Coordinates of C-alpha atoms and ligand atoms in Angstrom, one line a residue:
M1 CA 0.7 -6.5 -3.4
C2 CA 3.9 -8.5 -4.3
G3 CA 4.6 -8.6 -8.0
I4 CA 6.2 -11.4 -9.9
V5 CA 8.0 -11.2 -13.3
G6 CA 9.9 -13.9 -15.1
Y7 CA 11.5 -14.3 -18.5
I8 CA 13.1 -17.1 -20.4
G9 CA 14.1 -16.8 -24.0
K10 CA 16.8 -15.4 -26.3
R11 CA 16.8 -11.8 -25.2
K12 CA 18.6 -10.2 -22.3
A13 CA 16.2 -10.8 -19.4
Y14 CA 17.2 -7.9 -17.2
P15 CA 15.6 -5.0 -19.1
I16 CA 12.4 -7.0 -19.6
L17 CA 12.3 -7.8 -15.9
I18 CA 12.9 -4.3 -14.7
K19 CA 10.3 -2.9 -17.1
G20 CA 7.9 -5.5 -15.8
L21 CA 8.6 -4.5 -12.2
H22 CA 7.8 -0.9 -13.1
R23 CA 4.5 -2.1 -14.6
L24 CA 3.7 -3.9 -11.4
E25 CA 4.6 -0.9 -9.1
Y26 CA 1.0 0.0 -8.9
R27 CA 0.2 -3.1 -6.9
G28 CA 2.1 -1.6 -3.9
Y29 CA 5.5 -2.7 -2.6
D30 CA 8.4 -1.7 -0.3
S31 CA 11.4 -3.5 -1.8
A32 CA 12.4 -5.1 -5.0
G33 CA 14.9 -7.7 -6.4
V34 CA 16.0 -9.7 -9.4
A35 CA 17.8 -13.0 -10.0
L36 CA 19.5 -13.9 -13.3
I37 CA 21.5 -16.8 -14.5
N38 CA 24.4 -15.5 -16.7
E39 CA 26.1 -17.3 -19.6
A40 CA 28.7 -18.7 -17.2
G41 CA 26.0 -20.4 -15.2
Q42 CA 26.2 -18.0 -12.2
L43 CA 23.0 -17.2 -10.4
N44 CA 23.2 -13.6 -9.4
V45 CA 20.7 -12.1 -6.9
Y46 CA 20.4 -8.3 -6.4
K47 CA 17.9 -6.6 -4.0
A48 CA 17.1 -3.2 -2.7
K49 CA 14.8 -1.6 -0.2
G50 CA 12.4 1.0 -1.6
K51 CA 11.5 1.6 -5.2
V52 CA 12.4 -0.3 -8.4
S53 CA 14.6 2.7 -9.4
E54 CA 16.7 2.0 -6.3
L55 CA 17.2 -1.5 -7.4
E56 CA 18.2 -0.3 -10.9
A57 CA 20.7 2.1 -9.3
F58 CA 22.1 -0.8 -7.3
C59 CA 22.4 -3.0 -10.3
A60 CA 24.0 -0.3 -12.5
E61 CA 27.6 -1.7 -11.9
K62 CA 26.6 -5.3 -11.6
D63 CA 26.6 -8.2 -14.0
T64 CA 23.0 -8.3 -15.3
N65 CA 23.6 -10.7 -18.1
G66 CA 21.5 -13.7 -18.8
C67 CA 18.5 -14.7 -20.9
I68 CA 16.6 -16.2 -17.9
G69 CA 15.6 -14.4 -14.8
I70 CA 13.0 -13.7 -12.2
A71 CA 12.1 -10.4 -10.4
H72 CA 9.9 -9.3 -7.6
T73 CA 8.4 -6.4 -5.8
R74 CA 7.7 -7.2 -2.1
W75 CA 4.9 -6.0 0.1
A76 CA 6.1 -7.0 3.6
T77 CA 4.1 -9.7 5.5
H78 CA 6.7 -11.7 7.4
G79 CA 9.7 -9.6 8.4
E80 CA 10.2 -5.9 8.0
P81 CA 10.8 -4.3 4.6
N82 CA 14.6 -4.4 4.2
T83 CA 17.1 -5.7 1.7
V84 CA 17.6 -9.1 3.5
N85 CA 13.9 -9.8 3.5
A86 CA 13.5 -8.7 -0.1
H87 CA 13.1 -11.4 -2.7
P88 CA 14.6 -13.4 -4.5
H89 CA 15.9 -15.8 -1.8
Y90 CA 18.6 -18.3 -2.3
S91 CA 18.5 -21.9 -1.1
E92 CA 21.2 -23.1 1.3
S93 CA 23.6 -24.1 -1.4
E94 CA 22.7 -20.9 -3.5
R95 CA 21.8 -23.2 -6.3
L96 CA 18.1 -22.2 -6.3
A97 CA 16.5 -18.7 -6.1
I98 CA 12.8 -18.1 -5.4
I99 CA 10.3 -15.3 -5.6
H100 CA 6.9 -15.6 -3.9
N101 CA 3.6 -13.8 -3.5
G102 CA 1.4 -15.0 -0.7
I103 CA 1.8 -16.3 2.8
I104 CA 3.0 -19.8 3.9
E105 CA 1.0 -20.2 7.0
N106 CA 2.8 -23.2 8.4
Y107 CA 6.3 -21.8 7.7
A108 CA 7.3 -21.9 11.4
V109 CA 6.8 -25.7 11.6
L110 CA 8.6 -26.2 8.3
K111 CA 11.4 -24.0 9.3
A112 CA 12.0 -25.8 12.6
G113 CA 12.2 -29.1 10.7
L114 CA 14.7 -27.7 8.3
M115 CA 16.8 -26.2 11.0
E116 CA 17.0 -29.6 12.7
Q117 CA 18.5 -30.8 9.4
G118 CA 21.1 -28.1 9.5
Y119 CA 19.6 -25.5 7.3
T120 CA 20.3 -21.9 8.1
F121 CA 18.2 -18.9 7.4
K122 CA 19.2 -15.4 6.5
S123 CA 15.9 -13.6 6.4
D124 CA 12.7 -13.5 8.5
T125 CA 10.5 -14.5 5.6
D126 CA 8.2 -17.4 5.0
T127 CA 9.5 -17.5 1.5
E128 CA 13.0 -18.6 2.4
V129 CA 11.5 -21.6 4.1
L130 CA 9.9 -22.6 0.8
V131 CA 13.1 -22.5 -1.3
Q132 CA 15.0 -24.4 1.4
L133 CA 12.2 -27.0 1.5
V134 CA 12.4 -27.5 -2.2
E135 CA 16.2 -27.9 -2.1
Y136 CA 16.0 -30.3 0.9
T137 CA 13.3 -32.4 -0.9
Q138 CA 15.3 -32.6 -4.1
V139 CA 18.6 -33.6 -2.3
N140 CA 17.0 -36.1 0.0
R141 CA 14.4 -37.7 -2.3
H142 CA 16.8 -37.7 -5.3
V143 CA 14.1 -36.2 -7.6
D144 CA 14.2 -33.5 -10.3
L145 CA 13.3 -29.9 -9.5
K146 CA 9.7 -30.1 -10.8
T147 CA 9.0 -33.1 -8.6
A148 CA 10.7 -31.4 -5.6
V149 CA 8.5 -28.3 -6.1
Q150 CA 5.4 -30.5 -6.3
L151 CA 6.4 -32.5 -3.1
A152 CA 7.3 -29.3 -1.2
L153 CA 4.0 -27.6 -2.2
Q154 CA 2.1 -30.6 -1.0
Q155 CA 3.4 -29.7 2.5
V156 CA 2.5 -26.1 2.3
I157 CA -0.5 -24.5 4.0
G158 CA -1.3 -21.1 2.7
A159 CA -1.2 -19.1 -0.5
Y160 CA 1.5 -18.8 -3.1
A161 CA 2.5 -17.7 -6.5
I162 CA 6.2 -18.7 -6.9
A163 CA 8.9 -18.7 -9.5
I164 CA 12.2 -20.7 -9.1
L165 CA 15.5 -20.6 -10.9
D166 CA 18.0 -23.4 -10.8
K167 CA 21.5 -22.5 -11.9
T168 CA 22.2 -26.0 -13.0
H169 CA 19.2 -25.8 -15.4
P170 CA 19.6 -22.4 -17.1
D171 CA 17.0 -23.4 -19.7
T172 CA 14.1 -24.0 -17.3
L173 CA 11.9 -21.7 -15.3
I174 CA 9.5 -23.3 -12.8
A175 CA 6.4 -21.6 -11.3
A176 CA 3.3 -22.5 -9.4
R177 CA 0.3 -20.9 -7.8
K178 CA -2.4 -21.4 -5.2
G179 CA -4.5 -18.4 -4.3
S180 CA -2.2 -15.8 -5.7
P181 CA -2.4 -14.9 -9.4
L182 CA 0.1 -16.0 -12.1
V183 CA -0.1 -15.6 -15.8
V184 CA 2.3 -17.0 -18.5
G185 CA 2.8 -15.0 -21.8
I186 CA 3.8 -16.9 -24.9
G187 CA 6.2 -15.3 -27.4
E188 CA 8.3 -16.6 -30.2
D189 CA 10.7 -19.0 -28.5
E190 CA 10.3 -17.1 -25.3
Y191 CA 8.1 -17.1 -22.3
F192 CA 7.0 -14.4 -19.8
L193 CA 5.7 -14.9 -16.3
A194 CA 3.9 -12.3 -14.2
S195 CA 1.4 -11.6 -11.5
D196 CA -0.9 -9.9 -14.0
A197 CA -0.8 -9.2 -17.7
T198 CA 0.6 -5.7 -17.5
P199 CA 4.3 -6.7 -17.8
I200 CA 3.5 -9.0 -20.7
V201 CA 1.2 -7.0 -22.9
E202 CA 3.9 -5.3 -25.0
Y203 CA 5.5 -8.6 -26.0
T204 CA 2.5 -10.9 -26.7
D205 CA -1.2 -11.2 -26.5
Q206 CA -1.2 -15.0 -26.0
V207 CA -1.5 -15.9 -22.3
I208 CA -2.2 -18.9 -20.1
Y209 CA -3.7 -18.3 -16.6
I210 CA -2.2 -20.7 -14.2
E211 CA -4.8 -22.4 -12.0
D212 CA -4.6 -23.2 -8.3
E213 CA -2.2 -26.0 -7.4
E214 CA -0.7 -26.1 -10.8
V215 CA 3.1 -26.2 -11.5
V216 CA 4.3 -24.8 -14.8
V217 CA 7.7 -25.7 -16.3
L218 CA 8.8 -23.2 -19.0
S219 CA 11.7 -24.5 -21.1
T220 CA 13.7 -23.4 -24.1
K221 CA 15.6 -26.7 -24.1
D222 CA 15.6 -28.5 -27.4
K223 CA 12.8 -26.3 -28.6
V224 CA 12.8 -26.4 -32.4
Q225 CA 10.0 -24.9 -34.4
G226 CA 6.8 -26.4 -33.2
T227 CA 3.7 -25.5 -31.4
K228 CA 3.6 -22.6 -29.0
E229 CA 2.8 -24.9 -26.1
E230 CA 5.9 -27.0 -26.8
G231 CA 8.0 -25.5 -24.1
I232 CA 5.2 -25.4 -21.5
E233 CA 4.4 -28.3 -19.3
I234 CA 1.7 -27.9 -16.7
T235 CA 0.9 -30.5 -14.0
T236 CA -0.9 -30.3 -10.7
I237 CA 1.1 -30.5 -7.5
N238 CA 0.0 -34.2 -7.5
N239 CA 1.6 -34.6 -10.9
V240 CA -1.6 -34.8 -13.0
T241 CA -0.9 -33.5 -16.5
K242 CA -3.0 -30.5 -17.6
T243 CA -3.5 -29.2 -21.1
P244 CA -2.4 -25.5 -21.4
E245 CA -5.3 -23.3 -22.5
I246 CA -4.1 -20.3 -24.4
K247 CA -6.2 -17.1 -24.2
R248 CA -6.0 -13.8 -26.1
L249 CA -5.2 -10.8 -24.0
E250 CA -7.5 -7.8 -24.4
L251 CA -5.3 -5.1 -23.1
S252 CA -3.4 -2.4 -24.9
L253 CA -0.2 -0.6 -24.0
S254 CA -1.7 2.9 -24.1
Q255 CA -4.0 1.8 -21.3
L256 CA -0.9 1.5 -19.1
E257 CA 0.4 5.0 -19.7
K258 CA -0.5 8.3 -18.2
G259 CA -1.6 9.9 -21.5
G260 CA -0.4 13.4 -20.5
Y261 CA -1.8 13.5 -17.0
P262 CA 0.6 14.0 -14.0
H263 CA -0.8 10.9 -12.2
F264 CA -2.7 7.8 -13.2
M265 CA -5.4 8.7 -10.6
L266 CA -6.2 12.0 -12.3
K267 CA -6.3 10.3 -15.7
E268 CA -8.6 7.6 -14.3
I269 CA -10.9 10.2 -12.7
F270 CA -11.1 12.0 -16.0
E271 CA -11.7 8.8 -17.9
Q272 CA -15.0 8.1 -16.2
P273 CA -17.3 9.5 -18.8
R274 CA -15.7 7.1 -21.3
T275 CA -15.3 4.2 -19.0
L276 CA -19.0 4.3 -17.9
T277 CA -20.0 4.5 -21.6
D278 CA -17.9 1.3 -22.1
S279 CA -19.4 -0.4 -19.1
M280 CA -22.9 0.3 -20.4
R281 CA -22.1 -0.5 -24.1
G282 CA -24.3 -3.3 -25.4
R283 CA -26.1 -3.4 -22.1
V284 CA -28.0 -0.2 -21.7
N285 CA -30.0 0.5 -24.8
V286 CA -31.5 3.9 -24.4
R287 CA -33.3 3.8 -27.8
Q288 CA -35.1 0.6 -26.9
D289 CA -35.4 1.7 -23.2
N290 CA -33.9 -1.6 -22.1
I291 CA -31.1 -3.1 -20.2
A292 CA -29.7 -6.5 -21.2
L293 CA -27.2 -8.1 -18.8
S294 CA -26.3 -11.5 -20.1
G295 CA -25.1 -12.7 -16.7
F296 CA -28.6 -12.0 -15.4
I297 CA -30.5 -13.2 -18.4
D298 CA -28.8 -16.6 -18.4
N299 CA -29.5 -17.1 -14.7
K300 CA -32.8 -15.2 -14.3
D301 CA -34.4 -17.8 -12.1
R302 CA -31.6 -17.8 -9.5
F303 CA -32.2 -14.1 -9.0
L304 CA -36.0 -14.2 -9.1
N305 CA -36.1 -17.1 -6.6
A306 CA -33.5 -15.6 -4.3
K307 CA -34.8 -15.1 -0.7
R308 CA -31.8 -13.0 0.0
I309 CA -28.8 -11.4 -1.7
I310 CA -25.5 -11.2 0.1
I311 CA -22.9 -8.8 -1.2
T312 CA -19.3 -9.4 -0.2
A313 CA -16.3 -7.1 -1.0
C314 CA -13.5 -5.1 0.5
G315 CA -12.5 -1.4 0.5
T316 CA -14.0 0.7 -2.2
S317 CA -15.8 -2.2 -3.7
W318 CA -17.6 -2.7 -0.4
H319 CA -18.8 0.9 -0.7
A320 CA -20.2 0.1 -4.1
G321 CA -21.9 -2.9 -2.5
L322 CA -23.6 -0.6 0.1
I323 CA -25.0 1.6 -2.7
A324 CA -26.3 -1.6 -4.4
M325 CA -28.1 -2.6 -1.2
Y326 CA -30.2 0.6 -1.5
A327 CA -30.9 0.0 -5.2
I328 CA -31.7 -3.8 -5.0
E329 CA -34.0 -3.4 -2.0
E330 CA -35.8 -0.4 -3.6
F331 CA -36.3 -1.9 -7.0
A332 CA -36.2 -5.7 -6.5
Q333 CA -37.5 -5.9 -3.0
I334 CA -35.1 -8.6 -2.1
P335 CA -33.4 -8.3 1.4
V336 CA -29.7 -7.5 0.9
E337 CA -26.8 -7.9 3.4
V338 CA -23.5 -6.3 2.7
E339 CA -20.5 -8.0 4.2
Y340 CA -16.8 -7.3 4.5
S341 CA -15.4 -10.4 2.9
S342 CA -12.8 -10.8 5.7
E343 CA -15.5 -10.9 8.3
F344 CA -18.0 -13.0 6.3
R345 CA -15.5 -15.8 5.6
Y346 CA -14.7 -16.3 9.3
R347 CA -18.0 -15.7 11.1
K348 CA -19.7 -19.0 10.2
P349 CA -22.5 -17.3 8.2
V350 CA -25.8 -19.0 7.5
I351 CA -25.8 -19.5 3.7
N352 CA -28.7 -21.2 1.9
K353 CA -28.9 -22.8 -1.5
D354 CA -31.4 -20.1 -2.6
D355 CA -29.1 -17.2 -1.6
V356 CA -27.4 -15.2 -4.3
V357 CA -23.9 -14.0 -3.4
I358 CA -22.6 -11.0 -5.3
A359 CA -18.8 -10.5 -5.0
I360 CA -17.5 -7.2 -6.1
S361 CA -13.8 -6.8 -6.8
Q362 CA -11.9 -4.5 -9.2
S363 CA -8.8 -6.8 -9.3
G364 CA -10.8 -10.1 -9.1
E365 CA -7.9 -11.3 -6.9
T366 CA -8.6 -10.0 -3.4
A367 CA -7.9 -13.0 -1.2
D368 CA -10.7 -12.5 1.3
T369 CA -13.3 -12.0 -1.3
L370 CA -12.1 -15.1 -3.2
A371 CA -12.3 -17.1 0.0
A372 CA -15.7 -15.7 0.9
I373 CA -17.2 -16.9 -2.4
Q374 CA -15.5 -20.2 -2.2
L375 CA -17.2 -20.7 1.2
A376 CA -20.6 -19.5 -0.2
K377 CA -20.2 -21.8 -3.2
S378 CA -19.5 -24.8 -1.0
K379 CA -22.9 -24.1 0.7
G380 CA -24.7 -24.1 -2.6
A381 CA -25.3 -20.4 -3.1
F382 CA -25.2 -18.9 -6.6
I383 CA -22.2 -16.7 -7.1
F384 CA -22.4 -13.6 -9.3
S385 CA -19.3 -11.5 -9.5
I386 CA -18.7 -7.9 -10.6
C387 CA -15.0 -7.6 -11.6
N388 CA -12.8 -5.5 -13.8
V389 CA -9.8 -7.7 -14.6
V390 CA -10.9 -10.2 -17.2
G391 CA -9.9 -13.8 -16.4
A392 CA -9.0 -13.1 -12.8
S393 CA -9.6 -15.7 -10.1
I394 CA -12.9 -14.4 -8.7
P395 CA -14.7 -14.3 -12.0
R396 CA -13.3 -17.7 -12.8
V397 CA -14.7 -19.4 -9.8
S398 CA -18.1 -17.5 -10.0
D399 CA -21.2 -19.0 -11.5
S400 CA -21.9 -15.9 -13.5
G401 CA -21.1 -12.2 -13.5
C402 CA -20.5 -9.0 -15.2
Y403 CA -17.2 -7.4 -16.1
T404 CA -17.0 -3.6 -15.7
H405 CA -14.7 -3.1 -18.7
V406 CA -13.0 0.1 -17.5
G407 CA -9.5 -1.0 -18.6
P408 CA -6.6 -1.3 -16.2
E409 CA -6.9 0.8 -13.0
I410 CA -3.3 1.7 -12.0
G411 CA -3.9 4.4 -9.3
V412 CA -4.0 2.5 -6.0
A413 CA -7.0 4.6 -4.9
S414 CA -9.9 3.2 -6.9
T415 CA -12.0 5.7 -8.9
K416 CA -13.2 4.6 -12.3
A417 CA -13.6 1.0 -11.1
F418 CA -15.9 2.3 -8.3
T419 CA -18.3 4.2 -10.6
A420 CA -18.4 1.3 -13.0
Q421 CA -19.2 -1.1 -10.2
V422 CA -22.1 1.2 -9.1
V423 CA -23.4 1.2 -12.7
A424 CA -23.1 -2.6 -13.1
L425 CA -25.0 -3.1 -9.8
T426 CA -27.6 -0.5 -10.7
M427 CA -28.2 -2.3 -14.0
L428 CA -28.5 -5.6 -12.2
A429 CA -31.0 -4.1 -9.7
L430 CA -33.1 -2.7 -12.5
C431 CA -33.0 -6.1 -14.4
I432 CA -34.2 -7.9 -11.3
G433 CA -36.8 -5.3 -10.4
K434 CA -38.3 -5.2 -13.9
E435 CA -38.4 -9.0 -14.2
K436 CA -40.0 -9.4 -10.8
G437 CA -42.4 -6.6 -11.4
T438 CA -41.4 -4.8 -8.2
M439 CA -40.9 -1.5 -9.9
T440 CA -43.1 0.4 -12.2
E441 CA -42.5 0.5 -16.0
E442 CA -42.3 4.3 -15.7
Q443 CA -39.7 4.2 -13.0
Y444 CA -37.6 1.7 -14.9
L445 CA -37.7 3.7 -18.1
R446 CA -36.9 6.9 -16.3
I447 CA -33.8 5.4 -14.8
V448 CA -32.6 3.6 -17.9
R449 CA -32.8 6.9 -19.9
E450 CA -31.1 8.8 -17.1
L451 CA -28.3 6.2 -17.0
G452 CA -27.5 7.1 -20.6
Q453 CA -27.1 10.7 -19.6
I454 CA -24.6 10.0 -16.8
P455 CA -21.4 10.2 -18.8
D456 CA -22.2 13.7 -20.0
K457 CA -23.2 14.8 -16.5
I458 CA -19.9 13.5 -15.1
E459 CA -18.2 15.6 -17.8
R460 CA -19.9 18.7 -16.4
V461 CA -18.8 17.8 -12.8
L462 CA -15.2 17.4 -14.1
G463 CA -15.4 20.9 -15.5
Q464 CA -15.1 22.1 -11.9
N465 CA -11.7 20.5 -11.4
K466 CA -9.9 23.9 -11.4
R467 CA -12.1 25.3 -8.7
I468 CA -11.8 22.2 -6.5
S469 CA -8.0 22.3 -7.0
D470 CA -8.0 25.9 -5.8
F471 CA -9.9 25.5 -2.6
A472 CA -8.3 22.1 -1.9
K473 CA -5.1 24.2 -1.0
T474 CA -6.9 25.7 1.9
F475 CA -7.4 22.3 3.6
T476 CA -4.0 20.9 3.6
Y477 CA -3.6 22.1 7.2
A478 CA -6.3 19.7 8.4
Q479 CA -5.5 16.7 10.6
N480 CA -9.1 15.3 10.4
F481 CA -12.0 15.4 8.1
I482 CA -15.6 14.3 8.5
Y483 CA -17.7 13.3 5.5
L484 CA -21.5 13.1 5.9
G485 CA -24.2 11.8 3.6
R486 CA -27.6 10.0 3.7
G487 CA -29.3 7.2 1.9
Y488 CA -27.6 6.5 -1.4
N489 CA -25.0 9.1 -0.5
F490 CA -24.0 7.7 2.9
P491 CA -21.7 5.2 1.1
V492 CA -20.4 8.1 -1.0
A493 CA -19.4 9.9 2.2
M494 CA -17.5 6.8 3.3
E495 CA -15.9 6.5 -0.1
G496 CA -14.9 10.2 -0.1
A497 CA -13.3 9.7 3.4
L498 CA -11.5 6.6 2.3
K499 CA -10.0 8.4 -0.8
L500 CA -8.7 11.2 1.4
K501 CA -7.2 8.8 4.0
E502 CA -5.6 6.6 1.3
I503 CA -3.7 9.2 -0.6
S504 CA -3.2 12.3 1.7
Y505 CA -2.8 10.4 5.0
I506 CA -5.3 12.8 6.6
H507 CA -7.6 11.0 9.0
A508 CA -11.2 11.0 7.7
E509 CA -14.4 9.4 8.7
G510 CA -17.6 8.9 6.7
Y511 CA -20.8 9.0 8.7
P512 CA -24.6 8.9 8.0
A513 CA -25.4 12.6 8.4
A514 CA -28.1 11.9 11.1
E515 CA -25.6 10.0 13.2
M516 CA -23.5 13.1 13.6
K517 CA -25.4 14.0 16.7
H518 CA -24.3 10.7 18.3
G519 CA -20.6 11.4 18.4
P520 CA -18.9 13.2 15.6
I521 CA -20.5 16.5 16.5
A522 CA -18.2 16.6 19.6
L523 CA -15.3 17.0 17.2
I524 CA -16.6 20.0 15.3
S525 CA -14.7 23.2 15.6
Q526 CA -13.4 25.8 13.2
E527 CA -10.5 23.5 12.6
M528 CA -12.7 20.7 11.3
P529 CA -13.6 20.5 7.6
V530 CA -16.9 18.7 7.1
V531 CA -17.7 17.5 3.6
V532 CA -21.5 17.1 3.3
V533 CA -23.0 15.3 0.3
A534 CA -26.4 17.0 0.0
P535 CA -28.0 16.6 -3.5
H536 CA -31.7 17.1 -3.9
C537 CA -32.9 13.7 -2.5
G538 CA -35.6 12.5 -0.1
T539 CA -33.6 13.6 3.0
Y540 CA -32.3 16.8 1.6
E541 CA -34.0 19.1 4.2
K542 CA -32.7 16.9 7.0
V543 CA -29.2 17.2 5.7
V544 CA -29.5 20.9 5.4
S545 CA -30.4 21.0 9.2
N546 CA -27.2 19.0 9.8
I547 CA -25.2 21.7 7.9
Q548 CA -26.8 24.3 10.1
E549 CA -25.7 22.4 13.2
I550 CA -22.1 22.3 11.9
K551 CA -22.1 26.0 11.1
A552 CA -23.5 26.8 14.5
R553 CA -20.4 25.1 15.9
K554 CA -18.1 27.0 13.5
G555 CA -17.2 23.9 11.4
R556 CA -16.1 24.6 7.8
V557 CA -18.5 23.0 5.3
I558 CA -17.7 21.9 1.8
A559 CA -21.1 20.8 0.3
V560 CA -21.8 18.8 -2.8
V561 CA -25.2 20.0 -4.0
T562 CA -27.5 19.8 -7.0
E563 CA -27.1 22.6 -9.6
G564 CA -29.2 25.6 -8.7
D565 CA -29.3 24.8 -5.0
E566 CA -30.1 28.0 -3.1
L567 CA -30.4 26.9 0.5
V568 CA -27.0 25.2 1.1
S569 CA -25.1 27.7 -1.1
K570 CA -26.0 30.4 1.5
I571 CA -24.6 28.6 4.5
A572 CA -21.7 26.3 3.2
D573 CA -18.2 27.7 2.9
Y574 CA -17.6 26.0 -0.4
I575 CA -20.1 24.3 -2.7
I576 CA -19.6 22.0 -5.7
E577 CA -22.6 21.5 -7.9
V578 CA -23.6 18.3 -9.7
P579 CA -26.4 18.0 -12.3
E580 CA -29.8 16.9 -11.3
T581 CA -30.4 13.1 -11.7
E582 CA -32.4 10.2 -10.4
E583 CA -31.7 9.6 -6.7
C584 CA -30.3 6.1 -7.2
L585 CA -27.7 7.6 -9.7
T586 CA -26.6 10.5 -7.6
P587 CA -23.5 8.6 -6.2
L588 CA -22.1 8.5 -9.8
L589 CA -22.0 12.3 -9.8
T590 CA -21.4 13.2 -6.1
V591 CA -18.4 10.9 -5.8
I592 CA -16.5 12.8 -8.6
P593 CA -15.8 16.0 -6.6
L594 CA -14.7 13.9 -3.6
Q595 CA -12.2 12.0 -5.8
L596 CA -10.9 15.3 -7.1
L597 CA -10.8 16.9 -3.6
A598 CA -8.7 14.0 -2.2
Y599 CA -6.5 14.0 -5.2
H600 CA -5.7 17.8 -5.0
I601 CA -5.2 17.8 -1.3
A602 CA -2.7 14.9 -1.6
V603 CA -0.9 16.6 -4.5
V604 CA -0.5 19.9 -2.5
K605 CA 0.8 17.9 0.4
G606 CA 3.4 16.3 -1.8
C607 CA 2.1 12.7 -1.3
D608 CA 2.8 9.9 -3.7
V609 CA -0.7 9.8 -5.1
D610 CA -0.5 6.7 -7.3
Q611 CA 1.5 4.6 -4.9
P612 CA 0.5 5.7 -1.4
R613 CA 2.6 4.3 1.5
N614 CA 1.7 0.8 2.8
L615 CA -1.2 0.3 0.4
A616 CA -1.5 -2.4 -2.2
K617 CA -3.7 -2.3 -5.3
S618 CA -4.4 -6.0 -5.3
V619 CA -4.6 -7.6 -1.8
T620 CA -3.7 -11.2 -2.5
V621 CA -3.0 -12.1 1.1
E622 CA -5.5 -12.1 3.9
Ligands
LIG1 C1 -7.2 -2.6 -1.8 C2 -7.2 -1.4 -2.8 C3 -8.5 -0.7 -2.8 C4 -9.6 -1.7 -3.1 C5 -9.6 -2.9 -2.2 C6 -10.5 -4.1 -2.7 O1 -7.3 -2.1 -0.5 O2 -6.2 -0.5 -2.4 O3 -8.5 0.3 -3.8 O4 -10.9 -1.1 -3.1 O5 -8.3 -3.5 -2.1 O6 -9.9 -4.5 -4.0 P1 -10.8 -5.2 -5.1 O7 -9.8 -5.4 -6.2 O8 -11.3 -6.5 -4.5 O9 -11.8 -4.3 -5.5

């Protein structure tokens, strides 16, 4: 979703801002823009619909001088994606320029009030209202810009991360956040600002995560050699002074590059043997047959006394949550509910003090998931989060948690984050089950040992990439796909369908295989590809019967089976084999061919795999 970059220092800002926007492209956007104050004190704003490269082309002949600037990628909420609605937005006098990520919910009321005062609006955005409100406040209350920002934000209902330039103060950059992420990078006599650390990492590893309702003033004015914090002032919107807390960034530049792969998504699919090893490192000890999850160990009683576990997440993370429901109920025998965060937060759920709420989020910034856990926390539930981005909002408001440690996931369609979430949740289920005594020692040991084998087994599945790519070509004609699975592999069917939808724009539905008879069977014809996830599990024979039913209606079956399968191989049109494993771990293997299938179909169709239309990597508005 919208991306923010800012720079103030001694270097030319424009190249830093553009590079930063490219780094943020993965978040999803439909227009881009930049504002710079040049040496003559002019505030220049340039915007373009479409990609950052289009903005660059537009700026080629323009004045891009200046050592202070802000830049933005916009994912449209209020107003269609066009140049006028793109950020930055000027204030009435064109003295201020703003960029914004989030939604100002009461913008209509604020706008009406400003229009009565004679303010005019060029765009349909809620953002323009905010910059006008800041200017109006400053002019009418005779206050400095920081105070005007504070006072304006006190009137705002909604979410925001903003950055503002004032051409009369070319040595000061002001930013603020509530609900949308913002991080400040500290260099030598220079500061960077961004929605996440990816635009900052090549300049500095010293960062400050801005908290909700904080306003940060970055200044190079009168800054002689001194402490790094010298040019940073943080206050709340009520003007309470805060002490900046500098953190060290654990992110490397190579993690943000494609490393020879044509797309980030393919790189991330192929990284999974390593990323899962990283996720398990220091946690799964195969030699000692043990799992040590510090977030669990430190809060054992909350889990052991839990009457219920509620899992809340969105998108792919929600699918990981569904798999966890099977594992936690099987091993720990605690009832589990899996909720879409967006529904949970608004349906007045009954939440008790002895509930454990597990939030799953790759980005750690998904607005609905963040709001869901804030609600659960206010009712006294214990919040445990499984996130990938270290220091993001969700882990910061959680009571405890577990990072997945897979490095940055750039492809919009989640792959390596999903398998790591499943591993983290499986480890948690095993920890609770062992501690509660609800699973046998033998079962625990078997699964722990098998977890250690998973990276190698994924490697074997990846070995079939070429074959999957070959037969993917024969399916690009399809308008629809059905994905079927049962038990632990029902969520995998949904995840496979989601991957295909996201990146190839082919309509796809994931169903529990046995539900096929209650609707989807009507759709089956020789035109309809059906992907069936059918490893050797408890319900294998029943799934085989479903395949027979599809073939009887001339559907084309792509089956994911266990190595050596003889039954399905005879009836399916295409088979992809995965190694034998414990039933609870089969999703970690069966999902891999579905990721590859979606990827190759999308590539053959010529789709933008890493940045599919309309999608955002990090959904920071509800
Ligand atoms: C967006 C992304 C998905 C992701 C979902 C939840 O829709 O495109 O890939 O699964 O958000 O994101 P989260 O960061 O909370 O896991």
